[in-house]
Tab-separated table of C-alpha atoms in Angstrom:
chain	number	residue	atom	x	y	z
X	88	MET	CA	7.251	-14.569	-20.572
X	89	LEU	CA	3.942	-15.508	-18.697
X	90	PHE	CA	5.198	-16.489	-15.370
X	91	LYS	CA	7.430	-13.879	-14.511
X	92	GLY	CA	7.415	-10.865	-11.452
X	93	ILE	CA	4.386	-10.664	-9.834
X	94	THR	CA	2.442	-13.626	-11.530
X	95	LYS	CA	5.518	-15.918	-10.576
X	96	ARG	CA	5.453	-14.700	-7.056
X	97	TRP	CA	1.678	-14.911	-6.856
X	98	PHE	CA	1.578	-18.766	-8.004
X	99	LEU	CA	4.328	-19.541	-6.258
X	100	LYS	CA	3.334	-18.208	-2.868
X	101	CYS	CA	-0.643	-17.926	-2.990
X	102	ALA	CA	-2.042	-20.174	-5.781
X	103	GLY	CA	0.818	-22.774	-4.694
X	104	LEU	CA	-0.564	-22.908	-1.055
X	105	ILE	CA	-4.358	-22.843	-2.362
X	106	VAL	CA	-3.332	-25.741	-4.342
X	107	LEU	CA	-1.930	-27.756	-1.479
X	108	ILE	CA	-5.231	-26.714	0.639
X	109	ILE	CA	-7.253	-28.178	-1.926
X	110	CYS	CA	-5.255	-31.194	-2.233
X	111	ALA	CA	-5.173	-31.816	1.504
X	112	SER	CA	-9.031	-31.061	1.667
X	113	GLU	CA	-9.414	-33.846	-1.060
X	114	CYS	CA	-7.400	-36.270	0.681
X	115	PHE	CA	-9.303	-35.329	4.093
X	116	LEU	CA	-12.626	-35.674	2.726
X	117	ILE	CA	-11.661	-39.287	1.041
X	118	CYS	CA	-10.514	-40.661	4.219
X	119	SER	CA	-13.420	-38.904	6.326
X	120	ILE	CA	-15.747	-40.779	3.991
X	121	LYS	CA	-14.124	-44.186	3.948
X	122	LYS	CA	-14.089	-44.019	7.772
X	123	ALA	CA	-17.647	-43.011	8.156
X	124	SER	CA	-18.496	-45.511	5.728
X	125	GLN	CA	-16.851	-48.501	7.683
X	126	GLN	CA	-18.020	-47.013	10.528
X	127	ALA	CA	-21.969	-46.584	9.053
X	128	LEU	CA	-21.407	-50.686	8.276
X	129	LYS	CA	-20.103	-51.743	11.444
X	130	ASP	CA	-23.010	-49.991	13.338
X	131	SER	CA	-25.485	-51.672	11.074
X	132	PHE	CA	-24.208	-54.853	11.154
X	133	LEU	CA	-24.281	-54.628	15.103
X	134	ASN	CA	-27.707	-53.230	15.029
X	135	LYS	CA	-28.817	-56.253	13.423
X	136	ALA	CA	-26.836	-58.457	15.768
X	137	ASN	CA	-28.572	-56.631	18.890
X	138	ASN	CA	-32.050	-57.376	17.319
X	139	PHE	CA	-31.320	-61.304	16.926
X	140	SER	CA	-29.668	-61.552	20.292
X	141	ASN	CA	-33.267	-59.806	21.684
X	142	VAL	CA	-35.253	-62.617	20.222
X	143	LEU	CA	-32.906	-65.440	21.877
X	144	TYR	CA	-33.246	-63.282	25.287
X	145	GLU	CA	-36.722	-63.431	25.230
X	146	ASP	CA	-36.279	-66.983	27.005
X	147	SER	CA	-35.047	-67.471	30.165
X	148	GLU	CA	-33.763	-70.818	29.005
X	149	ILE	CA	-33.755	-72.415	25.510
X	150	SER	CA	-32.823	-75.867	24.537
X	151	GLN	CA	-30.411	-76.620	21.578
X	152	GLU	CA	-33.223	-77.842	19.326
X	153	ALA	CA	-35.466	-74.727	20.088
X	154	PHE	CA	-32.278	-72.386	19.763
X	155	ASN	CA	-31.589	-74.065	16.299
X	156	GLU	CA	-35.061	-73.542	15.484
X	157	LYS	CA	-35.200	-69.879	16.001
X	158	CYS	CA	-31.856	-69.206	14.304
X	159	LYS	CA	-33.375	-70.668	11.171
X	160	THR	CA	-36.653	-69.114	11.264
X	161	TYR	CA	-34.802	-65.482	12.248
X	162	ILE	CA	-32.421	-65.900	9.049
X	163	LYS	CA	-35.042	-67.311	6.687
X	164	TYR	CA	-37.400	-64.086	7.382
X	165	SER	CA	-34.729	-61.842	7.820
X	166	ASN	CA	-34.009	-59.005	5.194
X	167	ASN	CA	-30.579	-58.788	4.215
X	168	PRO	CA	-28.870	-57.044	1.171
X	169	ASN	CA	-27.253	-58.826	-1.682
X	170	LEU	CA	-23.525	-59.930	-1.091
X	171	LEU	CA	-24.238	-60.414	2.730
X	172	ASN	CA	-23.494	-63.981	4.316
X	173	VAL	CA	-25.449	-64.676	7.653
X	174	CYS	CA	-24.075	-67.587	9.507
X	175	VAL	CA	-24.730	-68.715	13.110
X	176	TYR	CA	-23.054	-71.071	14.951
X	177	ASP	CA	-23.859	-72.827	18.247
X	178	LYS	CA	-21.773	-73.325	21.499
X	179	TYR	CA	-20.341	-76.273	19.377
X	180	ASN	CA	-19.116	-74.406	16.544
X	181	ASN	CA	-21.632	-76.150	14.252
X	182	ILE	CA	-23.524	-73.985	11.784
X	183	VAL	CA	-27.082	-74.202	12.468
X	184	ALA	CA	-28.180	-71.608	10.402
X	185	SER	CA	-26.785	-69.970	7.472
X	186	LYS	CA	-27.974	-67.860	4.707
X	187	SER	CA	-24.821	-67.221	2.105
X	188	GLU	CA	-24.380	-65.397	-0.892
X	189	ILE	CA	-20.459	-65.147	-0.436
X	190	THR	CA	-17.773	-67.367	0.675
X	191	THR	CA	-14.582	-65.940	2.662
X	192	ASN	CA	-11.080	-66.972	2.079
X	193	GLY	CA	-9.385	-66.271	5.762
X	194	PRO	CA	-9.307	-67.305	9.546
X	195	MET	CA	-12.343	-65.490	10.731
X	196	GLN	CA	-10.330	-63.529	13.096
X	197	ASP	CA	-13.513	-62.187	14.588
X	198	TYR	CA	-15.301	-65.196	15.263
X	199	LEU	CA	-12.365	-66.639	17.036
X	200	ASP	CA	-11.930	-63.517	19.396
X	201	VAL	CA	-15.557	-63.934	20.481
X	202	LYS	CA	-15.424	-67.674	20.471
X	203	ASP	CA	-11.715	-68.079	22.447
X	204	ASN	CA	-11.692	-64.613	24.267
X	205	LYS	CA	-15.127	-64.446	24.929
X	206	LYS	CA	-15.855	-61.068	23.648
X	207	ASN	CA	-19.670	-59.786	23.309
X	208	TYR	CA	-18.581	-58.974	19.377
X	209	SER	CA	-15.557	-58.425	17.322
X	210	TYR	CA	-15.001	-57.371	13.648
X	211	SER	CA	-12.145	-57.842	11.354
X	212	ASN	CA	-11.246	-57.263	7.094
X	213	GLU	CA	-10.835	-60.412	5.035
X	214	LYS	CA	-10.709	-61.366	1.793
X	215	LEU	CA	-13.058	-63.411	-0.434
X	216	HIS	CA	-12.121	-66.287	-2.777
X	217	ASN	CA	-12.132	-64.000	-5.915
X	218	GLY	CA	-9.795	-61.724	-4.170
X	219	SER	CA	-11.779	-58.847	-3.239
X	220	LYS	CA	-12.310	-57.443	0.252
X	221	ALA	CA	-14.754	-58.384	2.958
X	222	PHE	CA	-15.896	-57.011	6.189
X	223	SER	CA	-17.058	-59.416	9.035
X	224	LEU	CA	-18.735	-58.704	12.460
X	225	SER	CA	-19.238	-61.899	15.047
X	226	LYS	CA	-21.474	-61.400	18.125
X	227	ALA	CA	-22.310	-63.762	21.217
X	228	LEU	CA	-25.504	-65.153	21.372
X	229	LYS	CA	-26.668	-65.263	25.343
X	230	ASP	CA	-30.158	-66.288	27.011
X	231	GLN	CA	-31.416	-64.180	30.219
X	232	GLN	CA	-29.057	-66.253	32.674
X	233	GLY	CA	-26.197	-65.249	30.522
X	234	ASN	CA	-25.452	-68.366	29.032
X	235	PHE	CA	-23.566	-68.371	25.870
X	236	LEU	CA	-25.802	-70.260	22.882
X	237	GLY	CA	-23.359	-69.435	20.226
X	238	ILE	CA	-22.153	-66.844	17.380
X	239	VAL	CA	-23.867	-64.987	14.683
X	240	ARG	CA	-21.562	-63.788	12.154
X	241	TYR	CA	-22.209	-60.967	9.257
X	242	THR	CA	-20.004	-60.828	6.306
X	243	ILE	CA	-20.277	-58.393	3.301
X	244	SER	CA	-18.175	-57.754	0.089
X	245	LEU	CA	-16.890	-54.577	0.033
X	246	GLN	CA	-16.672	-54.387	-3.889
X	247	THR	CA	-19.642	-52.115	-3.870
X	248	PHE	CA	-18.275	-49.909	-1.047
X	249	ASP	CA	-14.838	-50.005	-3.031
X	250	ASP	CA	-16.716	-48.899	-6.397
X	251	LEU	CA	-18.562	-45.890	-4.347
X	252	ILE	CA	-15.084	-45.066	-2.742
X	253	ALA	CA	-13.754	-45.046	-6.008
X	254	LYS	CA	-16.176	-43.268	-7.562
X	255	THR	CA	-16.045	-40.096	-4.941
X	256	LEU	CA	-12.575	-40.073	-5.058
X	257	ILE	CA	-12.510	-39.827	-9.277
X	258	ALA	CA	-15.777	-37.143	-8.510
X	259	SER	CA	-13.668	-35.213	-5.899
X	260	ILE	CA	-10.446	-35.198	-8.436
X	261	ILE	CA	-12.536	-33.768	-10.940
X	262	ILE	CA	-13.933	-31.064	-8.670
X	263	GLY	CA	-10.519	-30.106	-7.352
X	264	LEU	CA	-9.100	-29.785	-10.906
X	265	LEU	CA	-11.910	-27.691	-11.841
X	266	MET	CA	-11.228	-25.639	-8.611
X	267	ILE	CA	-7.444	-25.344	-9.576
X	268	SER	CA	-8.100	-24.770	-13.161
X	269	PHE	CA	-10.724	-21.970	-12.094
X	270	LEU	CA	-7.946	-20.536	-9.692
X	271	ILE	CA	-5.415	-20.397	-12.415
X	272	ILE	CA	-7.735	-18.617	-15.017
X	273	SER	CA	-9.050	-16.146	-12.401
X	274	SER	CA	-6.028	-15.375	-11.263
X	275	LEU	CA	-4.610	-14.877	-14.777
X	276	PHE	CA	-7.258	-12.396	-15.412
X	277	PHE	CA	-6.762	-10.829	-11.946
X	278	ILE	CA	-3.233	-10.464	-11.955
X	279	LYS	CA	-3.605	-9.045	-16.013
X	280	SER	CA	-5.610	-6.568	-14.632
X	281	ILE	CA	-2.963	-5.464	-12.167
X	282	ILE	CA	-0.082	-5.997	-14.561
X	283	ALA	CA	-1.281	-4.103	-17.436
X	284	PRO	CA	-1.981	-0.622	-15.646
X	285	ILE	CA	1.496	-0.935	-14.027
X	286	CYS	CA	3.172	-1.628	-16.886
X	287	GLU	CA	1.347	1.298	-18.647
X	288	VAL	CA	2.370	3.438	-15.379
X	289	SER	CA	6.128	2.070	-16.081
X	290	LYS	CA	6.019	3.189	-19.393
X	291	THR	CA	4.491	6.603	-19.028
X	292	SER	CA	7.053	7.176	-16.119
X	293	ARG	CA	10.074	6.602	-18.453
X	294	LYS	CA	8.418	9.051	-20.914
X	295	ILE	CA	8.178	11.581	-18.274
X	296	ALA	CA	11.747	10.896	-17.200
X	297	LEU	CA	12.774	11.530	-20.390
X	298	GLY	CA	11.315	15.005	-20.392
X	299	ASN	CA	7.699	14.380	-22.345
X	300	PHE	CA	5.665	15.869	-19.240
X	301	ASN	CA	2.679	15.702	-21.700
X	302	ALA	CA	2.603	11.762	-21.109
X	303	LYS	CA	-0.795	10.916	-19.427
X	304	LEU	CA	-2.375	7.898	-17.999
X	305	ASN	CA	-5.773	6.751	-18.515
X	306	LYS	CA	-7.541	6.371	-14.948
X	307	LYS	CA	-10.074	3.174	-15.601
X	308	HIS	CA	-10.956	1.966	-12.321
X	309	ASP	CA	-11.175	3.984	-8.837
X	310	ASP	CA	-9.175	1.708	-6.818
X	311	GLU	CA	-5.436	1.958	-5.695
X	312	ILE	CA	-4.026	1.666	-9.383
X	313	GLY	CA	-6.183	4.533	-9.848
X	314	GLU	CA	-4.782	6.436	-7.310
X	315	LEU	CA	-1.418	5.434	-8.615
X	316	CYS	CA	-2.520	6.940	-12.000
X	317	ASP	CA	-3.490	10.050	-10.229
X	318	THR	CA	-0.428	10.323	-8.678
X	319	VAL	CA	1.707	9.822	-11.754
X	320	ASN	CA	-0.378	12.282	-13.703
X	321	TYR	CA	-0.399	14.910	-10.818
X	322	MET	CA	3.768	14.400	-10.912
X	323	ALA	CA	3.815	14.665	-14.481
X	324	GLN	CA	1.869	18.182	-14.036
X	325	LYS	CA	3.954	19.562	-11.623
X	326	LEU	CA	7.092	18.466	-13.485
X	327	SER	CA	6.200	20.217	-16.196
X	328	GLU	CA	5.450	23.456	-14.022
X	329	SER	CA	8.420	23.146	-12.617
X	330	GLU	CA	10.286	22.957	-15.815
X	331	LYS	CA	8.442	25.859	-16.977
X	332	MET	CA	9.487	27.672	-14.403
X	333	LYS	CA	12.886	26.711	-14.511
X	334	ASN	CA	13.041	27.676	-18.355
X	335	ASP	CA	11.207	31.113	-17.382
X	336	PHE	CA	14.076	31.353	-14.947
X	337	ILE	CA	16.851	30.745	-17.052
X	338	SER	CA	15.483	33.142	-19.735
X	339	SER	CA	14.819	35.862	-17.005
X	340	ILE	CA	18.274	35.605	-15.347
X	341	SER	CA	19.977	35.400	-18.852
X	342	HIS	CA	18.461	38.539	-19.907
X	343	GLU	CA	19.305	40.090	-15.875
X	344	LEU	CA	22.789	39.095	-16.554
X	345	ARG	CA	22.966	40.378	-19.973
X	346	THR	CA	21.575	43.886	-19.532
X	347	PRO	CA	24.124	44.817	-17.327
X	348	LEU	CA	27.204	43.083	-19.163
X	349	THR	CA	26.065	44.888	-21.903
X	350	ALA	CA	26.163	48.205	-20.311
X	351	ILE	CA	29.522	47.498	-18.772
X	352	LYS	CA	30.700	46.567	-22.187
X	353	GLY	CA	29.365	49.274	-24.123
X	354	TRP	CA	30.609	52.047	-21.712
X	355	ALA	CA	33.890	50.246	-21.284
X	356	GLU	CA	34.124	50.689	-25.171
X	357	THR	CA	32.823	54.069	-25.231
X	358	ILE	CA	35.755	55.464	-22.856
X	359	GLN	CA	38.463	53.602	-24.721
X	360	THR	CA	37.318	55.206	-28.146
X	361	CYS	CA	36.872	58.996	-26.163
X	362	PRO	CA	38.993	59.153	-23.154
X	363	GLU	CA	39.604	62.817	-23.631
X	364	ASP	CA	35.967	63.446	-22.830
X	365	LYS	CA	35.877	63.898	-18.966
X	366	ASP	CA	32.344	63.961	-18.766
X	367	MET	CA	31.516	60.986	-20.924
X	368	TYR	CA	34.334	59.144	-18.648
X	369	GLU	CA	32.920	60.356	-15.259
X	370	LYS	CA	29.310	58.852	-16.484
X	371	GLY	CA	30.452	55.869	-18.039
X	372	VAL	CA	32.394	54.761	-14.925
X	373	ASN	CA	29.427	55.418	-12.704
X	374	VAL	CA	27.263	53.203	-15.130
X	375	ILE	CA	29.750	50.457	-14.779
X	376	ILE	CA	30.099	50.703	-10.945
X	377	HIS	CA	26.106	50.586	-10.785
X	378	GLU	CA	25.971	47.601	-13.335
X	379	SER	CA	28.809	45.668	-11.558
X	380	GLU	CA	26.790	46.197	-8.446
X	381	ARG	CA	23.711	44.720	-9.921
X	382	LEU	CA	25.559	41.904	-11.267
X	383	CYS	CA	27.314	41.233	-8.215
X	384	GLY	CA	23.899	41.265	-6.544
X	385	LEU	CA	22.460	38.940	-9.268
X	386	VAL	CA	25.356	36.579	-8.763
X	387	GLU	CA	25.028	36.520	-4.682
X	388	GLU	CA	21.323	36.105	-5.186
X	389	LEU	CA	22.261	33.043	-7.264
X	390	LEU	CA	24.796	31.555	-4.793
X	391	ASP	CA	22.072	31.790	-2.007
X	392	PHE	CA	19.697	30.044	-3.867
X	393	SER	CA	22.280	27.505	-4.717
X	394	ARG	CA	23.135	26.964	-0.613
X	395	MET	CA	19.414	27.200	-0.079
X	396	GLN	CA	18.448	24.217	-2.101
X	397	GLY	CA	21.441	22.197	-0.864
X	398	GLY	CA	20.754	22.801	2.753
X	399	ARG	CA	24.023	24.729	3.179
X	400	MET	CA	22.791	28.047	3.928
X	401	ILE	CA	24.208	28.791	7.200
X	402	LEU	CA	23.808	31.765	9.830
X	403	LYS	CA	25.957	33.397	12.007
X	404	LEU	CA	23.720	34.170	14.882
X	405	ASP	CA	24.260	36.888	17.377
X	406	LYS	CA	22.147	39.091	19.363
X	407	ILE	CA	21.540	42.174	17.053
X	408	ASP	CA	19.255	45.343	17.321
X	409	ILE	CA	17.060	44.660	14.478
X	410	LEU	CA	15.906	48.364	14.132
X	411	ALA	CA	19.636	48.919	12.858
X	412	GLU	CA	19.302	46.669	10.108
X	413	ILE	CA	15.987	48.019	8.882
X	414	SER	CA	16.895	51.408	9.394
X	415	GLU	CA	19.976	50.856	6.969
X	416	ALA	CA	17.569	48.951	4.634
X	417	VAL	CA	15.449	51.969	4.326
X	418	TYR	CA	18.307	54.259	3.975
X	419	MET	CA	19.528	52.382	0.875
X	420	PHE	CA	16.098	52.946	-1.005
X	421	ARG	CA	15.468	56.555	0.064
X	422	LYS	CA	17.278	57.981	-3.002
X	423	LYS	CA	15.812	55.448	-5.657
X	424	ALA	CA	12.117	56.150	-4.354
X	425	VAL	CA	13.073	60.071	-4.826
X	426	GLU	CA	14.270	59.190	-8.297
X	427	GLU	CA	11.479	57.242	-9.179
X	428	ASN	CA	8.916	60.085	-8.012
X	429	LYS	CA	7.576	57.333	-4.996
X	430	ILE	CA	7.357	58.162	-1.559
X	431	LEU	CA	9.074	55.832	1.123
X	432	LEU	CA	7.785	56.330	4.740
X	433	TYR	CA	9.585	54.346	7.540
X	434	SER	CA	7.862	54.758	11.167
X	435	GLU	CA	10.840	54.309	13.277
X	436	PRO	CA	10.119	53.190	16.839
X	437	GLU	CA	12.114	54.353	19.856
X	438	ASN	CA	13.371	50.762	20.865
X	439	LEU	CA	12.819	46.818	20.211
X	440	PRO	CA	13.969	43.834	22.020
X	441	ALA	CA	17.075	42.284	20.425
X	442	VAL	CA	16.573	39.312	18.232
X	443	LEU	CA	19.089	36.285	17.553
X	444	GLY	CA	19.846	36.557	14.128
X	445	ASP	CA	22.368	36.686	11.154
X	446	ARG	CA	22.194	40.951	10.475
X	447	ASN	CA	23.710	40.631	7.461
X	448	ARG	CA	20.948	37.771	5.919
X	449	LEU	CA	17.974	40.011	8.021
X	450	LYS	CA	19.168	42.844	6.199
X	451	GLN	CA	18.871	40.955	2.721
X	452	VAL	CA	15.209	39.850	3.724
X	453	PHE	CA	14.498	43.734	4.114
X	454	ILE	CA	16.334	44.907	1.059
X	455	ASN	CA	14.508	42.026	-1.190
X	456	VAL	CA	11.039	42.848	0.152
X	457	ILE	CA	11.569	46.919	0.267
X	458	ASP	CA	12.886	46.563	-3.213
X	459	ASN	CA	10.013	44.642	-4.696
X	460	ALA	CA	7.655	46.825	-3.044
X	461	ILE	CA	9.109	50.228	-4.814
X	462	LYS	CA	9.214	48.097	-8.091
X	463	TYR	CA	5.897	47.321	-7.928
X	464	THR	CA	4.554	50.840	-6.902
X	465	PRO	CA	3.648	53.390	-9.517
X	466	GLU	CA	4.864	56.957	-9.494
X	467	ASN	CA	3.520	58.953	-6.787
X	468	GLY	CA	2.737	55.742	-4.926
X	469	VAL	CA	3.578	55.178	-1.114
X	470	VAL	CA	5.361	52.522	0.700
X	471	SER	CA	5.704	52.136	4.310
X	472	VAL	CA	7.872	50.527	6.776
X	473	ASP	CA	6.992	49.967	10.112
X	474	ALA	CA	8.046	47.723	13.184
X	475	LYS	CA	6.403	47.088	16.576
X	476	GLU	CA	6.954	44.079	19.008
X	477	GLU	CA	3.992	41.444	19.138
X	478	ASN	CA	3.339	38.702	20.970
X	479	GLY	CA	7.144	37.584	21.247
X	480	TYR	CA	7.922	38.581	17.883
X	481	ILE	CA	9.468	41.596	16.438
X	482	SER	CA	6.575	42.333	13.292
X	483	ILE	CA	8.390	44.354	10.508
X	484	THR	CA	5.397	45.138	7.918
X	485	ILE	CA	6.025	46.617	4.487
X	486	SER	CA	3.287	47.792	2.249
X	487	ASP	CA	2.662	49.487	-0.982
X	488	ASN	CA	-0.351	50.949	-2.850
X	489	GLY	CA	1.190	49.180	-6.071
X	490	CYS	CA	-0.668	46.408	-8.738
X	491	GLY	CA	-0.843	44.051	-6.092
X	492	ILE	CA	-0.828	40.213	-6.277
X	493	PRO	CA	-3.901	38.358	-8.146
X	494	ASN	CA	-5.235	35.698	-5.783
X	495	ILE	CA	-4.281	32.968	-8.026
X	496	HIS	CA	-0.460	33.638	-7.582
X	497	LEU	CA	-0.549	34.834	-4.039
X	498	PRO	CA	-0.185	31.212	-2.658
X	499	ARG	CA	3.084	30.557	-4.839
X	500	VAL	CA	5.083	34.017	-4.758
X	501	THR	CA	7.715	32.256	-2.102
X	502	GLU	CA	8.239	29.484	-4.558
X	503	LYS	CA	11.378	29.098	-6.181
X	504	PHE	CA	11.305	30.507	-9.769
X	505	TYR	CA	8.015	31.386	-9.516
X	506	LYS	CA	7.217	35.391	-10.989
X	507	ALA	CA	3.708	36.648	-10.580
X	508	ASN	CA	4.980	39.304	-12.942
X	509	THR	CA	6.805	38.261	-15.988
X	510	ALA	CA	7.034	41.774	-17.637
X	511	GLN	CA	9.117	42.987	-14.354
X	512	LYS	CA	12.724	42.763	-14.147
X	513	GLY	CA	14.241	40.023	-11.561
X	514	SER	CA	15.204	36.277	-11.118
X	515	GLY	CA	12.042	35.060	-9.278
X	516	ILE	CA	14.055	33.694	-6.599
X	517	GLY	CA	14.350	36.593	-4.299
X	518	LEU	CA	11.548	36.261	-2.028
X	519	ALA	CA	12.162	32.271	-1.996
X	520	VAL	CA	15.559	32.991	-0.519
X	521	ALA	CA	13.952	35.556	1.782
X	522	ASN	CA	11.541	33.122	2.930
X	523	GLU	CA	14.339	30.385	3.529
X	524	ILE	CA	16.441	32.930	5.820
X	525	VAL	CA	13.006	33.976	7.899
X	526	ILE	CA	12.175	30.405	8.651
X	527	LEU	CA	15.831	29.872	9.450
X	528	HIS	CA	15.424	32.105	12.141
X	529	GLY	CA	12.420	30.497	13.237
X	530	GLY	CA	9.954	32.920	11.886
X	531	PHE	CA	7.573	33.148	9.018
X	532	ILE	CA	6.412	35.841	6.307
X	533	ASN	CA	2.597	36.591	5.820
X	534	ILE	CA	1.709	38.256	2.745
X	535	LYS	CA	-1.722	39.806	1.884
X	536	SER	CA	-2.652	41.295	-1.495
X	537	GLU	CA	-5.387	42.794	-3.752
X	538	GLU	CA	-5.244	43.418	-7.011
X	539	ASN	CA	-4.967	47.019	-8.000
X	540	ILE	CA	-4.971	47.992	-4.212
X	541	GLY	CA	-1.811	47.023	-2.971
X	542	THR	CA	0.437	44.519	-0.977
X	543	VAL	CA	1.245	44.168	2.816
X	544	VAL	CA	4.345	41.430	3.557
X	545	THR	CA	4.692	40.952	7.440
X	546	ILE	CA	7.945	39.736	8.227
X	547	MET	CA	7.834	38.021	11.875
X	548	ILE	CA	11.287	37.434	13.973
X	549	PRO	CA	11.256	35.749	17.122
X	550	ILE	CA	12.665	38.214	20.044
X	551	ALA	CA	15.831	36.594	21.859
X	552	GLY	CA	14.862	33.931	24.607
X	553	ALA	CA	10.969	34.508	24.076
X	554	VAL	CA	10.549	31.564	21.539
């Protein structure tokens, strides 16, 4: 359970790579230390040999006896470390002076390279009698004339050196293990700090998916995880609001559908029980026709909304006289305005350019907006309809002096299901459909309103060929 998902990927990719880098660094460090130590040892011996050679070089010529004496004196008073063997050979391969702490068990390859191959100096690795490793360096000794006098050979046991390398290796391994342990522990804590909130987000998201929109996440850090928590909480809030609007819509549309159905059923039963009453018969038929038309309008509105949601709303575009559609929409509401003691004014211009549009859909927009204006205007109120050409658009303005829309609701009145005034009849989708139709025509709707003063709705439709 511990090494799954993100944790497993982290350790396989990131942590594994870091461990490999640490191990490679350890190996490189050990090799570098070993190489540097060997070079330092070689340089030290070569320096000693050069010092000895300089003593002999002071004489232009030197006899064998003087050479032997100088070699003995130099070795006697030279300061050499323990486990160091210094031996001087003359040109006849005889040992003339020696300070021996160790004895080698090998072919003395460095000595042979200088003696036989006439090299200035040479070094080699060999073994001592006890089996441990040793390092040797031989250097030719010459006078000022370049005459070969002999060879000085230094040999040192590498036991101390190997012990130092071993200790360094152990120390580096311990440090590497500590680094890896720290990496693993810190990584687990870090990954836990990421996985725990993600698991909480996943758990809360499932609750939200099952309909619990009150589920919230506690934001602990102001980072990407915190931003994710804010996003999930915002999503839950919006889903909750959408769910509430949907439920309100279902409740509202159910009521809107039930009212005409109840009227139709009631008057049909009344006509059935009193077929001889002509006045009641005519009144009932008129009510049934009126309520049936209302019911058809609601159903058509729902179908339009379904098409809009599915992106299936198709326009039958043609060049049309938009004045005819505005005039027809106004005419449809003149009688209703008179019956409700409201004034409907229409200032019809003489002529307007044609627009490229769907006449039925545009008429639907005008009907919806004028209906809303009359619906929310009190008795003796005034609803005005004006149309004009403006900057390549036909501007249709429908204004009223009704109750107005509160500022808090104004930005959302074109959203689906949204109703600023739940007390009024309506599905809450008419203005959303109207807005979608206008957008499909390349136009837009602008709504301005002040509470208790009135509302002004401006519909902008582009002139054919202008936009």
